Tab-separated table of N, CA and C in Angstrom:
chain	number	residue	atom	x	y	z
B	1	UNK	N	100.317	113.341	92.451
B	1	UNK	CA	101.507	112.551	92.240
B	1	UNK	C	101.366	111.278	93.078
B	2	UNK	N	101.780	110.166	92.529
B	2	UNK	CA	101.717	108.879	93.219
B	2	UNK	C	103.092	108.239	93.198
B	3	UNK	N	103.454	107.546	94.291
B	3	UNK	CA	104.731	106.841	94.333
B	3	UNK	C	104.586	105.579	95.148
B	4	UNK	N	105.444	104.594	94.858
B	4	UNK	CA	105.524	103.369	95.640
B	4	UNK	C	106.552	103.578	96.735
B	5	UNK	N	106.193	103.204	97.960
B	5	UNK	CA	107.129	103.278	99.069
B	5	UNK	C	107.292	101.858	99.602
B	6	UNK	N	108.443	101.241	99.310
B	6	UNK	CA	108.679	99.854	99.687
B	6	UNK	C	108.982	99.726	101.167
B	7	UNK	N	108.300	98.790	101.815
B	7	UNK	CA	108.597	98.432	103.200
B	7	UNK	C	109.607	97.299	103.184
B	8	UNK	N	109.385	96.327	102.319
B	8	UNK	CA	110.342	95.233	102.160
B	8	UNK	C	110.338	94.802	100.704
B	9	UNK	N	111.473	94.309	100.255
B	9	UNK	CA	111.603	93.830	98.883
B	9	UNK	C	112.306	92.487	98.921
B	10	UNK	N	111.978	91.654	97.967
B	10	UNK	CA	112.684	90.380	97.893
B	10	UNK	C	114.075	90.612	97.308
B	11	UNK	N	114.885	89.608	97.309
B	11	UNK	CA	116.248	89.744	96.790
B	11	UNK	C	116.347	89.360	95.323
B	12	UNK	N	115.221	89.287	94.647
B	12	UNK	CA	115.220	88.933	93.225
B	12	UNK	C	115.742	90.069	92.371
B	13	UNK	N	114.913	90.564	91.482
B	13	UNK	CA	115.351	91.598	90.550
B	13	UNK	C	115.494	92.968	91.205
B	14	UNK	N	114.877	93.151	92.372
B	14	UNK	CA	114.961	94.434	93.067
B	14	UNK	C	115.841	94.296	94.297
B	15	UNK	N	116.809	95.175	94.478
B	15	UNK	CA	117.631	95.101	95.688
B	15	UNK	C	116.826	95.483	96.917
B	16	UNK	N	117.206	94.971	98.071
B	16	UNK	CA	116.530	95.310	99.317
B	16	UNK	C	116.782	96.772	99.646
B	17	UNK	N	115.845	97.410	100.369
B	17	UNK	CA	116.082	98.808	100.759
B	17	UNK	C	117.330	98.919	101.634
B	18	UNK	N	117.973	100.061	101.598
B	18	UNK	CA	119.192	100.276	102.375
B	18	UNK	C	118.899	100.321	103.872
B	19	UNK	N	117.669	100.632	104.252
B	19	UNK	CA	117.292	100.745	105.651
B	19	UNK	C	116.519	99.511	106.093
B	20	UNK	N	116.570	99.185	107.399
B	20	UNK	CA	115.767	98.065	107.876
B	20	UNK	C	114.290	98.472	107.934
B	21	UNK	N	113.425	97.510	108.208
B	21	UNK	CA	111.986	97.739	108.149
B	21	UNK	C	111.540	98.859	109.095
B	22	UNK	N	112.110	98.922	110.301
B	22	UNK	CA	111.713	99.950	111.259
B	22	UNK	C	112.149	101.339	110.794
B	23	UNK	N	113.319	101.441	110.195
B	23	UNK	CA	113.776	102.722	109.654
B	23	UNK	C	112.913	103.141	108.471
B	24	UNK	N	112.452	102.169	107.677
B	24	UNK	CA	111.565	102.476	106.562
B	24	UNK	C	110.253	103.063	107.075
B	25	UNK	N	109.709	102.509	108.173
B	25	UNK	CA	108.462	103.020	108.734
B	25	UNK	C	108.662	104.435	109.276
B	26	UNK	N	109.809	104.702	109.887
B	26	UNK	CA	110.106	106.064	110.339
B	26	UNK	C	110.123	107.026	109.154
B	27	UNK	N	110.723	106.596	108.047
B	27	UNK	CA	110.757	107.438	106.836
B	27	UNK	C	109.339	107.631	106.291
B	28	UNK	N	108.518	106.572	106.323
B	28	UNK	CA	107.127	106.688	105.888
B	28	UNK	C	106.393	107.718	106.741
B	29	UNK	N	106.570	107.677	108.049
B	29	UNK	CA	105.927	108.647	108.932
B	29	UNK	C	106.363	110.069	108.592
B	30	UNK	N	107.615	110.251	108.244
B	30	UNK	CA	108.117	111.566	107.851
B	30	UNK	C	107.416	112.042	106.573
B	31	UNK	N	107.284	111.156	105.598
B	31	UNK	CA	106.584	111.523	104.359
B	31	UNK	C	105.132	111.900	104.638
B	32	UNK	N	104.482	111.156	105.526
B	32	UNK	CA	103.084	111.455	105.873
B	32	UNK	C	102.978	112.830	106.542
B	33	UNK	N	103.948	113.169	107.370
B	33	UNK	CA	103.921	114.481	108.023
B	33	UNK	C	104.207	115.613	107.034
B	34	UNK	N	104.754	115.273	105.873
B	34	UNK	CA	105.037	116.272	104.828
B	34	UNK	C	103.909	116.379	103.802
B	35	UNK	N	102.768	115.764	104.078
B	35	UNK	CA	101.614	115.937	103.196
B	35	UNK	C	101.261	114.752	102.317
B	36	UNK	N	102.061	113.685	102.331
B	36	UNK	CA	101.710	112.490	101.568
B	36	UNK	C	100.597	111.740	102.307
B	37	UNK	N	99.731	111.056	101.569
B	37	UNK	CA	98.701	110.213	102.165
B	37	UNK	C	98.838	108.796	101.623
B	38	UNK	N	98.384	107.844	102.407
B	38	UNK	CA	98.435	106.442	101.980
B	38	UNK	C	97.203	106.157	101.141
B	39	UNK	N	97.436	105.763	99.911
B	39	UNK	CA	96.356	105.441	98.977
B	39	UNK	C	96.015	103.949	99.053
B	40	UNK	N	97.014	103.112	99.413
B	40	UNK	CA	96.777	101.682	99.492
B	40	UNK	C	98.010	100.945	99.959
B	41	UNK	N	97.844	99.663	100.240
B	41	UNK	CA	98.945	98.791	100.639
B	41	UNK	C	98.858	97.538	99.787
B	42	UNK	N	99.991	97.084	99.264
B	42	UNK	CA	100.002	95.910	98.394
B	42	UNK	C	101.145	94.987	98.761
B	43	UNK	N	100.959	93.704	98.486
B	43	UNK	CA	101.997	92.693	98.669
B	43	UNK	C	101.984	91.766	97.470
B	44	UNK	N	103.175	91.427	96.984
B	44	UNK	CA	103.298	90.491	95.874
B	44	UNK	C	104.729	89.976	95.807
B	45	UNK	N	104.879	88.694	95.583
B	45	UNK	CA	106.195	88.075	95.364
B	45	UNK	C	107.219	88.433	96.442
B	46	UNK	N	106.807	88.430	97.706
B	46	UNK	CA	107.725	88.712	98.795
B	46	UNK	C	108.032	90.182	99.003
B	47	UNK	N	107.370	91.050	98.264
B	47	UNK	CA	107.566	92.488	98.408
B	47	UNK	C	106.305	93.088	99.023
B	48	UNK	N	106.464	94.155	99.786
B	48	UNK	CA	105.309	94.880	100.296
B	48	UNK	C	105.586	96.373	100.186
B	49	UNK	N	104.553	97.124	99.816
B	49	UNK	CA	104.717	98.550	99.617
B	49	UNK	C	103.417	99.284	99.855
B	50	UNK	N	103.565	100.561	100.170
B	50	UNK	CA	102.439	101.476	100.271
B	50	UNK	C	102.396	102.297	98.996
B	51	UNK	N	101.206	102.570	98.507
B	51	UNK	CA	101.031	103.533	97.432
B	51	UNK	C	100.735	104.858	98.100
B	52	UNK	N	101.591	105.832	97.872
B	52	UNK	CA	101.444	107.145	98.476
B	52	UNK	C	100.976	108.143	97.422
B	53	UNK	N	100.226	109.137	97.882
B	53	UNK	CA	99.708	110.137	96.978
B	53	UNK	C	99.870	111.518	97.613
B	54	UNK	N	100.191	112.490	96.778
B	54	UNK	CA	100.311	113.872	97.228
B	54	UNK	C	99.770	114.771	96.149
B	55	UNK	N	99.007	115.776	96.567
B	55	UNK	CA	98.460	116.729	95.603
B	55	UNK	C	99.612	117.504	94.965
B	56	UNK	N	99.468	117.774	93.670
B	56	UNK	CA	100.530	118.503	92.940
B	56	UNK	C	100.585	119.906	93.341
């Protein structure tokens, strides 16, 4: 299974995350401790996200 985990989003078509950047990183660390792995990091149009992967 793969998912996008946004660290920051622009204010265009996508709303900003409800949590600030530091809270998002804490949530990312929690996901990693639950078995998710970072597959990659991407940035585009003022947005940045990690691609996370977890075995089914």
